[in-house]
Amino acid sequence: MGPIASIVINVFDCRTCVVTSGVLMMVGFSASCFVTEIRTLFVTYSLIAGLGTGLAQTGSFVIIGYYFPVKSGLVTGISISGIGFGILIHPPLLQYLTETYGVHGAFLITGGIALHVCIAGMLMRPSDIERKRKQRVGKEQRAKRNMTSICRDVRNVYHVFSNVSFLFFLCSLVCYSIAIATEYLFLPDFFIKQGSTFQESAFVVSTSGLGSIVSRILIGFALSDEKIGSATLYASLNGIIAIFTFMLPLFNTSSFLRILYGFILGLYSGGTWVLLNTLTLEILGIQDFATGVGAALFSCGVGYLTGPPIAGAIVEARGSYYSAFLLSGAMFFSTTVLGFLSTLSKRTQPRTKDSELKVTVLINEVDTEVALIQTSKPMIETKQIPSEYCDDKSTAAAVIDVLNPAIKSKENCGDDYSEGGNKETCTNY
């Protein structure tokens, strides 16, 4: 559902995307309360509620990148630690609701909980990027604006998928999703088959949520250090959890070790969701960020969709639950390799956008700044050094005299030149 969320964000904004997601989740979960056939449940639970979940996650990720493009890792780590908290309380909460109100009542209450996403969405004030996007098309008709935005989104998609580094990153996310989906689906049954109780197995999953909270916060703080590379963290975390996955039988000897494995699983896998935001922003830049996050979450969806059936087929063919974890470990290692490959190709430069030529002139001892907008040109900033030249000129004439040599010299950005005894400095951004 990532691409759909990206279109909604590019056409409207993150607030609209998240509020819509809350309504869809409420409708999907609540409608599941009245379902009596599994085929109808695929529509209400998988399609409607699943679409709402995808919109909520994409909108929440993108708004963080829009507001915090510099410290996105730290902010993302702190904000999405709530997901780990949800993993921690969800199993016991769902078990309590099911035992108390039944399956249908649990669906209805879950729909009411999901509706609170709308409140969070209303608090997402549109960022400067979203406001400027609306200002550019504010005078056009609604239908024409939507079509223009959709066409622009198609161009964004082409630019995103032409980036080799990002393609490697998307492939790594598919492998990661296959691995993590297999882990959480087969881990409780694996421990139960080895003699663990149902409550203990559920507690192992809850403990992974606690590890995920710790992981997301620590990774966020680690990313605030410029000496630590995001791609290095991404590959290292998945490589470590791959090793622990292969060693899973060693953790099956006691309840303490089972719970410890659950904590380790969350500790080394939860940080990937923080790095997803940061790496997408580093590879693509802010202009294609929304489209990139949508593509990344779509890749995760592909892995979650295909991983469990593949693992189930392997378990059925081999007759051993451990074979599913061999697949999971192999996928974690593949994530590590593809994560390193995504760093081999240099990040493509952001596409040229409207440029702003800023000129600061000292006129009558007053600094006057003039901005000139140029389309698809390098951004230039020219500053007039104080001189007596401006004293004999009017404000408009002085500005024109400064602009003309600056525009002529913009191709040789970085070189100083002089004209009429005045020196301007051109800096290419």
CSV table of C-alpha atoms in Angstrom, one decimal:
chain,number,residue,atom,x,y,z
A,1,MET,CA,0.0,0.0,0.0
A,2,GLY,CA,3.1,2.3,0.0
A,3,PRO,CA,2.7,3.6,-3.5
A,4,ILE,CA,-1.0,4.5,-2.8
A,5,ALA,CA,0.1,6.3,0.3
A,6,SER,CA,2.8,8.2,-1.6
A,7,ILE,CA,0.2,9.4,-4.2
A,8,VAL,CA,-2.1,10.6,-1.4
A,9,ILE,CA,0.8,12.5,0.2
A,10,ASN,CA,2.0,14.1,-3.0
A,11,VAL,CA,-1.6,15.1,-4.0
A,12,PHE,CA,-2.7,16.2,-0.6
A,13,ASP,CA,-0.5,16.0,2.5
A,14,CYS,CA,0.5,13.6,5.3
A,15,ARG,CA,-2.3,14.8,7.6
A,16,THR,CA,-4.9,13.7,5.0
A,17,CYS,CA,-3.1,10.4,4.5
A,18,VAL,CA,-3.1,9.5,8.2
A,19,VAL,CA,-6.6,10.6,9.0
A,20,THR,CA,-7.9,8.6,6.1
A,21,SER,CA,-5.9,5.6,7.4
A,22,GLY,CA,-7.7,5.9,10.8
A,23,VAL,CA,-11.1,5.8,9.1
A,24,LEU,CA,-10.2,2.8,7.0
A,25,MET,CA,-8.8,0.8,9.9
A,26,MET,CA,-11.9,1.5,12.0
A,27,VAL,CA,-14.2,0.4,9.1
A,28,GLY,CA,-12.1,-2.7,8.4
A,29,PHE,CA,-11.8,-3.9,12.0
A,30,SER,CA,-15.4,-3.1,12.9
A,31,ALA,CA,-16.8,-4.7,9.8
A,32,SER,CA,-14.8,-7.9,10.7
A,33,CYS,CA,-16.9,-8.1,13.8
A,34,PHE,CA,-19.9,-9.1,11.6
A,35,VAL,CA,-18.1,-11.5,9.3
A,36,THR,CA,-18.9,-15.2,9.4
A,37,GLU,CA,-16.8,-16.4,6.4
A,38,ILE,CA,-13.1,-16.3,5.9
A,39,ARG,CA,-13.4,-15.1,2.3
A,40,THR,CA,-15.2,-11.9,3.5
A,41,LEU,CA,-12.6,-11.5,6.2
A,42,PHE,CA,-10.0,-11.2,3.5
A,43,VAL,CA,-11.8,-8.1,2.3
A,44,THR,CA,-12.6,-6.4,5.6
A,45,TYR,CA,-9.4,-7.3,7.6
A,46,SER,CA,-6.7,-7.8,4.9
A,47,LEU,CA,-7.8,-5.3,2.3
A,48,ILE,CA,-9.6,-2.4,4.1
A,49,ALA,CA,-7.8,-2.5,7.4
A,50,GLY,CA,-4.5,-3.4,5.7
A,51,LEU,CA,-4.8,-0.4,3.4
A,52,GLY,CA,-5.4,1.8,6.5
A,53,THR,CA,-2.3,0.4,8.2
A,54,GLY,CA,-0.2,1.1,5.2
A,55,LEU,CA,-1.4,4.7,4.9
A,56,ALA,CA,-0.8,5.3,8.6
A,57,GLN,CA,2.8,4.0,8.5
A,58,THR,CA,3.8,5.8,5.3
A,59,GLY,CA,2.3,9.1,6.4
A,60,SER,CA,4.0,8.9,9.8
A,61,PHE,CA,7.4,8.1,8.3
A,62,VAL,CA,7.2,10.9,5.7
A,63,ILE,CA,6.1,13.7,8.1
A,64,ILE,CA,9.2,12.9,10.2
A,65,GLY,CA,11.5,13.3,7.2
A,66,TYR,CA,9.8,16.5,6.1
A,67,TYR,CA,10.2,18.2,9.5
A,68,PHE,CA,13.6,16.7,10.5
A,69,PRO,CA,15.7,16.2,7.3
A,70,VAL,CA,18.9,16.6,9.3
A,71,LYS,CA,18.3,14.6,12.5
A,72,SER,CA,15.9,12.2,11.0
A,73,GLY,CA,17.5,9.1,12.5
A,74,LEU,CA,17.3,10.3,16.1
A,75,VAL,CA,13.7,11.6,15.7
A,76,THR,CA,12.6,8.5,13.9
A,77,GLY,CA,14.1,6.3,16.6
A,78,ILE,CA,12.3,8.1,19.3
A,79,SER,CA,8.9,8.4,17.5
A,80,ILE,CA,8.6,4.9,16.2
A,81,SER,CA,9.6,3.3,19.5
A,82,GLY,CA,5.9,3.3,20.1
A,83,ILE,CA,5.6,0.5,17.6
A,84,GLY,CA,7.8,-1.6,19.9
A,85,PHE,CA,5.5,-0.7,22.7
A,86,GLY,CA,2.6,-1.9,20.6
A,87,ILE,CA,4.4,-5.2,20.0
A,88,LEU,CA,4.9,-5.5,23.8
A,89,ILE,CA,1.3,-5.0,24.9
A,90,HIS,CA,-0.5,-6.4,21.8
A,91,PRO,CA,-0.4,-10.2,22.5
A,92,PRO,CA,-1.6,-10.0,26.2
A,93,LEU,CA,-4.2,-7.3,25.3
A,94,LEU,CA,-5.6,-9.3,22.3
A,95,GLN,CA,-5.7,-12.5,24.4
A,96,TYR,CA,-7.6,-10.6,27.1
A,97,LEU,CA,-10.1,-9.1,24.7
A,98,THR,CA,-10.7,-12.5,23.0
A,99,GLU,CA,-11.3,-14.3,26.3
A,100,THR,CA,-13.5,-11.6,27.6
A,101,TYR,CA,-15.5,-10.5,24.6
A,102,GLY,CA,-14.9,-13.2,22.0
A,103,VAL,CA,-13.4,-12.8,18.6
A,104,HIS,CA,-16.2,-10.5,17.3
A,105,GLY,CA,-16.0,-8.3,20.3
A,106,ALA,CA,-12.2,-8.1,20.0
A,107,PHE,CA,-12.5,-6.9,16.4
A,108,LEU,CA,-15.0,-4.2,17.4
A,109,ILE,CA,-12.8,-2.9,20.2
A,110,THR,CA,-9.8,-3.0,18.0
A,111,GLY,CA,-11.6,-0.8,15.4
A,112,GLY,CA,-12.4,1.7,18.2
A,113,ILE,CA,-8.7,1.8,19.2
A,114,ALA,CA,-7.6,2.2,15.5
A,115,LEU,CA,-9.9,5.3,15.1
A,116,HIS,CA,-7.7,7.2,17.5
A,117,VAL,CA,-5.1,7.4,14.7
A,118,CYS,CA,-7.3,10.2,13.3
A,119,ILE,CA,-6.5,12.3,16.4
A,120,ALA,CA,-2.8,11.8,15.8
A,121,GLY,CA,-3.2,12.6,12.1
A,122,MET,CA,-5.0,15.9,12.9
A,123,LEU,CA,-2.0,17.0,14.9
A,124,MET,CA,0.3,16.6,12.0
A,125,ARG,CA,0.6,20.2,10.9
A,126,PRO,CA,1.6,20.4,7.2
A,127,SER,CA,5.3,21.0,6.7
A,128,ASP,CA,6.9,23.8,4.7
A,129,ILE,CA,7.4,21.4,1.8
A,130,GLU,CA,3.7,20.6,1.7
A,131,ARG,CA,2.6,24.2,2.1
A,132,LYS,CA,4.9,25.3,-0.8
A,133,ARG,CA,3.6,22.5,-3.0
A,134,LYS,CA,0.0,23.7,-2.4
A,135,GLN,CA,1.0,27.4,-3.1
A,136,ARG,CA,2.4,26.5,-6.5
A,137,VAL,CA,-0.9,25.0,-7.6
A,138,GLY,CA,-3.3,27.0,-5.5
A,139,LYS,CA,-4.7,29.0,-8.3
A,140,GLU,CA,-5.5,26.0,-10.5
A,141,GLN,CA,-8.7,24.0,-10.5
A,142,ARG,CA,-8.9,21.0,-8.3
A,143,ALA,CA,-9.1,18.4,-11.0
A,144,LYS,CA,-6.3,20.0,-13.0
A,145,ARG,CA,-4.2,20.2,-9.8
A,146,ASN,CA,-4.7,16.6,-9.0
A,147,MET,CA,-3.8,15.4,-12.5
A,148,THR,CA,-0.7,17.6,-12.4
A,149,SER,CA,0.3,16.1,-9.0
A,150,ILE,CA,-0.3,12.6,-10.3
A,151,CYS,CA,1.9,13.2,-13.4
A,152,ARG,CA,4.6,14.7,-11.1
A,153,ASP,CA,4.3,11.6,-9.0
A,154,VAL,CA,4.8,9.4,-12.0
A,155,ARG,CA,8.0,11.3,-12.8
A,156,ASN,CA,9.1,10.8,-9.2
A,157,VAL,CA,8.6,7.1,-9.4
A,158,TYR,CA,10.7,6.9,-12.6
A,159,HIS,CA,13.5,8.9,-10.9
A,160,VAL,CA,13.3,6.7,-7.8
A,161,PHE,CA,13.5,3.4,-9.6
A,162,SER,CA,16.4,4.6,-11.8
A,163,ASN,CA,18.6,4.8,-8.7
A,164,VAL,CA,20.7,1.7,-8.5
A,165,SER,CA,21.6,2.1,-4.9
A,166,PHE,CA,17.9,2.4,-3.9
A,167,LEU,CA,17.1,-0.7,-6.0
A,168,PHE,CA,19.6,-2.7,-3.9
A,169,PHE,CA,18.1,-1.2,-0.8
A,170,LEU,CA,14.5,-2.3,-1.9
A,171,CYS,CA,15.7,-5.8,-2.5
A,172,SER,CA,17.3,-5.9,0.9
A,173,LEU,CA,14.0,-4.9,2.4
A,174,VAL,CA,12.2,-7.7,0.7
A,175,CYS,CA,14.7,-10.2,2.2
A,176,TYR,CA,14.4,-8.6,5.6
A,177,SER,CA,10.6,-8.8,5.5
A,178,ILE,CA,10.7,-12.4,4.5
A,179,ALA,CA,13.0,-13.1,7.4
A,180,ILE,CA,11.1,-11.2,10.1
A,181,ALA,CA,7.7,-12.4,9.0
A,182,THR,CA,9.0,-16.0,9.2
A,183,GLU,CA,10.5,-15.4,12.6
A,184,TYR,CA,7.3,-14.0,14.2
A,185,LEU,CA,5.0,-16.5,12.6
A,186,PHE,CA,6.9,-19.7,13.4
A,187,LEU,CA,8.7,-18.8,16.6
A,188,PRO,CA,5.8,-19.5,19.0
A,189,ASP,CA,4.9,-22.8,17.3
A,190,PHE,CA,8.6,-23.8,17.3
A,191,PHE,CA,8.9,-23.3,21.1
A,192,ILE,CA,5.5,-25.0,21.7
A,193,LYS,CA,6.7,-28.0,19.7
A,194,GLN,CA,9.8,-28.1,22.0
A,195,GLY,CA,7.7,-28.3,25.1
A,196,SER,CA,7.1,-24.6,25.9
A,197,THR,CA,3.6,-23.4,27.1
A,198,PHE,CA,1.4,-21.1,25.0
A,199,GLN,CA,1.6,-18.3,27.6
A,200,GLU,CA,5.4,-18.6,27.6
A,201,SER,CA,5.6,-18.4,23.8
A,202,ALA,CA,3.3,-15.4,23.7
A,203,PHE,CA,5.6,-13.7,26.3
A,204,VAL,CA,8.6,-14.3,24.1
A,205,VAL,CA,6.9,-12.3,21.4
A,206,SER,CA,6.0,-9.6,23.9
A,207,THR,CA,9.6,-9.5,25.1
A,208,SER,CA,10.8,-8.9,21.5
A,209,GLY,CA,8.7,-5.7,21.6
A,210,LEU,CA,10.7,-4.5,24.7
A,211,GLY,CA,13.9,-5.2,22.8
A,212,SER,CA,12.5,-3.3,19.8
A,213,ILE,CA,11.9,-0.2,21.9
A,214,VAL,CA,15.4,-0.2,23.2
A,215,SER,CA,16.8,-0.8,19.7
A,216,ARG,CA,14.9,2.0,18.0
A,217,ILE,CA,15.9,4.6,20.7
A,218,LEU,CA,19.6,3.5,20.7
A,219,ILE,CA,19.8,3.4,16.9
A,220,GLY,CA,18.3,6.9,16.8
A,221,PHE,CA,21.0,8.2,19.1
A,222,ALA,CA,23.7,6.4,17.2
A,223,LEU,CA,22.6,8.0,14.0
A,224,SER,CA,23.1,11.5,15.5
A,225,ASP,CA,26.8,10.8,15.4
A,226,GLU,CA,28.1,11.7,11.9
A,227,LYS,CA,31.0,9.1,12.2
A,228,ILE,CA,28.5,6.2,12.2
A,229,GLY,CA,27.2,5.3,8.8
A,230,SER,CA,23.6,4.4,8.4
A,231,ALA,CA,24.3,1.7,5.8
A,232,THR,CA,26.9,0.1,8.1
A,233,LEU,CA,24.5,-0.1,11.0
A,234,TYR,CA,21.8,-1.5,8.7
A,235,ALA,CA,24.0,-4.3,7.4
A,236,SER,CA,25.6,-5.0,10.8
A,237,LEU,CA,22.3,-5.4,12.7
A,238,ASN,CA,20.9,-7.9,10.1
A,239,GLY,CA,24.2,-9.8,10.1
A,240,ILE,CA,24.1,-10.2,13.8
A,241,ILE,CA,20.5,-11.4,14.0
A,242,ALA,CA,21.2,-13.9,11.2
A,243,ILE,CA,23.9,-15.5,13.4
A,244,PHE,CA,21.5,-15.7,16.4
A,245,THR,CA,18.8,-17.2,14.2
A,246,PHE,CA,21.1,-20.0,13.1
A,247,MET,CA,21.8,-20.6,16.8
A,248,LEU,CA,18.2,-20.8,17.8
A,249,PRO,CA,18.3,-24.5,19.0
A,250,LEU,CA,20.8,-23.4,21.7
A,251,PHE,CA,18.1,-21.1,23.2
A,252,ASN,CA,15.6,-23.8,23.6
A,253,THR,CA,17.0,-25.4,26.7
A,254,SER,CA,15.3,-23.2,29.3
A,255,SER,CA,12.5,-20.6,29.6
A,256,PHE,CA,15.0,-17.9,30.4
A,257,LEU,CA,17.0,-18.5,27.2
A,258,ARG,CA,13.7,-18.5,25.1
A,259,ILE,CA,12.8,-15.1,26.6
A,260,LEU,CA,16.3,-13.9,26.0
A,261,TYR,CA,16.1,-14.9,22.4
A,262,GLY,CA,12.9,-12.9,22.0
A,263,PHE,CA,14.6,-9.8,23.5
A,264,ILE,CA,17.6,-10.3,21.1
A,265,LEU,CA,15.2,-10.6,18.1
A,266,GLY,CA,13.6,-7.3,18.9
A,267,LEU,CA,16.9,-5.7,19.8
A,268,TYR,CA,18.6,-6.4,16.4
A,269,SER,CA,15.6,-6.3,14.1
A,270,GLY,CA,13.7,-3.3,15.4
A,271,GLY,CA,16.3,-0.8,14.4
A,272,THR,CA,15.8,-1.6,10.7
A,273,TRP,CA,12.6,0.5,10.7
A,274,VAL,CA,14.5,3.5,11.9
A,275,LEU,CA,17.2,3.1,9.3
A,276,LEU,CA,14.5,2.6,6.6
A,277,ASN,CA,13.6,6.3,6.9
A,278,THR,CA,17.2,7.5,7.2
A,279,LEU,CA,18.6,5.5,4.3
A,280,THR,CA,15.7,6.5,2.0
A,281,LEU,CA,16.4,10.2,2.8
A,282,GLU,CA,20.1,9.8,2.3
A,283,ILE,CA,19.8,8.0,-1.0
A,284,LEU,CA,17.0,9.9,-2.7
A,285,GLY,CA,16.9,13.3,-1.0
A,286,ILE,CA,13.9,15.2,0.3
A,287,GLN,CA,12.2,15.8,-3.1
A,288,ASP,CA,11.6,12.1,-3.7
A,289,PHE,CA,11.4,11.1,-0.1
A,290,ALA,CA,7.6,10.4,0.0
A,291,THR,CA,7.8,8.3,-3.1
A,292,GLY,CA,10.8,6.5,-1.8
A,293,VAL,CA,9.2,5.6,1.5
A,294,GLY,CA,6.1,4.3,-0.3
A,295,ALA,CA,8.3,2.1,-2.5
A,296,ALA,CA,10.2,0.9,0.6
A,297,LEU,CA,7.1,-0.1,2.5
A,298,PHE,CA,5.7,-1.8,-0.6
A,299,SER,CA,8.9,-3.9,-0.8
A,300,CYS,CA,8.3,-4.8,2.9
A,301,GLY,CA,4.7,-5.8,2.0
A,302,VAL,CA,6.0,-8.1,-0.7
A,303,GLY,CA,8.2,-9.8,1.8
A,304,TYR,CA,5.5,-10.2,4.4
A,305,LEU,CA,3.2,-11.6,1.7
A,306,THR,CA,5.5,-14.1,0.2
A,307,GLY,CA,7.7,-15.1,3.2
A,308,PRO,CA,5.2,-17.2,5.3
A,309,PRO,CA,3.9,-19.3,2.3
A,310,ILE,CA,7.5,-20.1,1.3
A,311,ALA,CA,8.6,-20.9,4.8
A,312,GLY,CA,5.4,-23.0,5.3
A,313,ALA,CA,6.2,-25.0,2.1
A,314,ILE,CA,9.7,-25.6,3.3
A,315,VAL,CA,8.5,-26.8,6.7
A,316,GLU,CA,6.0,-29.1,5.1
A,317,ALA,CA,8.6,-30.5,2.8
A,318,ARG,CA,11.4,-31.0,5.4
A,319,GLY,CA,9.1,-31.9,8.3
A,320,SER,CA,11.1,-29.6,10.7
A,321,TYR,CA,10.2,-26.1,12.0
A,322,TYR,CA,13.9,-25.3,12.2
A,323,SER,CA,14.2,-25.3,8.4
A,324,ALA,CA,12.0,-22.2,8.4
A,325,PHE,CA,14.6,-20.4,10.6
A,326,LEU,CA,17.3,-21.5,8.2
A,327,LEU,CA,15.4,-19.6,5.6
A,328,SER,CA,15.0,-16.7,7.9
A,329,GLY,CA,18.7,-16.6,8.7
A,330,ALA,CA,19.7,-16.8,5.0
A,331,MET,CA,17.3,-13.9,4.3
A,332,PHE,CA,18.9,-11.8,7.1
A,333,PHE,CA,22.4,-12.5,5.5
A,334,SER,CA,21.0,-11.5,2.1
A,335,THR,CA,19.8,-8.3,3.7
A,336,THR,CA,23.3,-7.6,4.9
A,337,VAL,CA,24.9,-8.2,1.5
A,338,LEU,CA,22.4,-6.1,-0.4
A,339,GLY,CA,22.7,-3.4,2.2
A,340,PHE,CA,26.4,-3.2,1.6
A,341,LEU,CA,25.8,-3.2,-2.2
A,342,SER,CA,23.5,-0.2,-1.8
A,343,THR,CA,26.5,1.8,-0.7
A,344,LEU,CA,28.7,1.0,-3.8
A,345,SER,CA,26.8,3.2,-6.1
A,346,LYS,CA,27.0,6.9,-5.3
A,347,ARG,CA,23.9,8.7,-4.4
A,348,THR,CA,22.3,10.4,-7.4
A,349,GLN,CA,22.2,14.1,-7.1
A,350,PRO,CA,18.7,15.5,-6.5
A,351,ARG,CA,17.0,16.7,-9.7
A,352,THR,CA,17.4,20.4,-10.5
A,353,LYS,CA,14.6,22.4,-9.1
A,354,ASP,CA,13.6,26.0,-9.1
A,355,SER,CA,16.6,28.1,-8.2
A,356,GLU,CA,16.7,31.1,-6.0
A,357,LEU,CA,19.2,33.9,-6.8
A,358,LYS,CA,19.7,35.9,-3.7
A,359,VAL,CA,21.5,39.3,-3.8
A,360,THR,CA,22.3,41.3,-0.8
A,361,VAL,CA,23.3,44.9,-1.6
A,362,LEU,CA,24.4,47.7,0.8
A,363,ILE,CA,22.4,50.7,-0.2
A,364,ASN,CA,22.6,53.9,1.9
A,365,GLU,CA,24.0,51.8,4.7
A,366,VAL,CA,21.0,49.4,4.7
A,367,ASP,CA,21.3,45.8,3.6
A,368,THR,CA,18.7,45.0,0.9
A,369,GLU,CA,18.1,41.4,-0.2
A,370,VAL,CA,16.6,40.6,-3.6
A,371,ALA,CA,15.5,37.1,-4.6
A,372,LEU,CA,15.3,36.0,-8.2
A,373,ILE,CA,13.6,32.7,-9.1
A,374,GLN,CA,15.1,30.7,-12.0
A,375,THR,CA,13.8,27.4,-13.1
A,376,SER,CA,16.0,24.3,-13.3
A,377,LYS,CA,19.3,26.1,-12.7
A,378,PRO,CA,21.9,25.7,-9.9
A,379,MET,CA,21.1,27.6,-6.8
A,380,ILE,CA,23.2,30.8,-6.6
A,381,GLU,CA,23.8,33.2,-3.9
A,382,THR,CA,25.5,36.5,-4.7
A,383,LYS,CA,26.5,39.1,-2.2
A,384,GLN,CA,27.5,42.6,-3.0
A,385,ILE,CA,30.5,43.8,-0.9
A,386,PRO,CA,30.0,47.3,0.5
A,387,SER,CA,31.4,50.0,-1.6
A,388,GLU,CA,30.8,53.6,-2.7
A,389,TYR,CA,29.4,52.2,-6.0
A,390,CYS,CA,25.9,52.0,-4.6
A,391,ASP,CA,25.8,55.5,-3.3
A,392,ASP,CA,25.5,57.0,-6.7
A,393,LYS,CA,22.8,54.6,-7.9
A,394,SER,CA,19.2,54.2,-7.2
A,395,THR,CA,18.1,51.0,-5.5
A,396,ALA,CA,16.7,49.4,-8.6
A,397,ALA,CA,19.7,50.3,-10.8
A,398,ALA,CA,22.1,49.0,-8.2
A,399,VAL,CA,20.3,45.6,-8.0
A,400,ILE,CA,20.2,45.3,-11.8
A,401,ASP,CA,23.9,46.0,-12.0
A,402,VAL,CA,24.6,43.3,-9.4
A,403,LEU,CA,22.3,40.8,-11.1
A,404,ASN,CA,23.7,41.0,-14.6
A,405,PRO,CA,27.3,40.0,-13.9
A,406,ALA,CA,26.1,37.4,-11.4
A,407,ILE,CA,23.9,35.7,-14.0
A,408,LYS,CA,26.6,35.7,-16.6
A,409,SER,CA,29.1,34.1,-14.2
A,410,LYS,CA,26.8,31.4,-12.7
A,411,GLU,CA,28.3,28.7,-15.0
A,412,ASN,CA,31.7,29.3,-13.3
A,413,CYS,CA,30.4,29.2,-9.8
A,414,GLY,CA,33.1,29.4,-7.2
A,415,ASP,CA,35.3,31.8,-9.3
A,416,ASP,CA,35.7,35.4,-8.2
A,417,TYR,CA,35.4,38.1,-10.7
A,418,SER,CA,35.2,41.9,-10.7
A,419,GLU,CA,33.4,44.5,-12.7
A,420,GLY,CA,33.4,48.1,-12.2
A,421,GLY,CA,35.6,47.8,-9.2
A,422,ASN,CA,33.1,45.7,-7.4
A,423,LYS,CA,33.7,42.0,-6.5
A,424,GLU,CA,31.0,39.4,-6.2
A,425,THR,CA,31.2,35.9,-4.9
A,426,CYS,CA,29.2,33.1,-6.5
A,427,THR,CA,28.5,29.9,-4.5
A,428,ASN,CA,26.9,26.8,-6.1
A,429,TYR,CA,24.6,25.0,-3.7
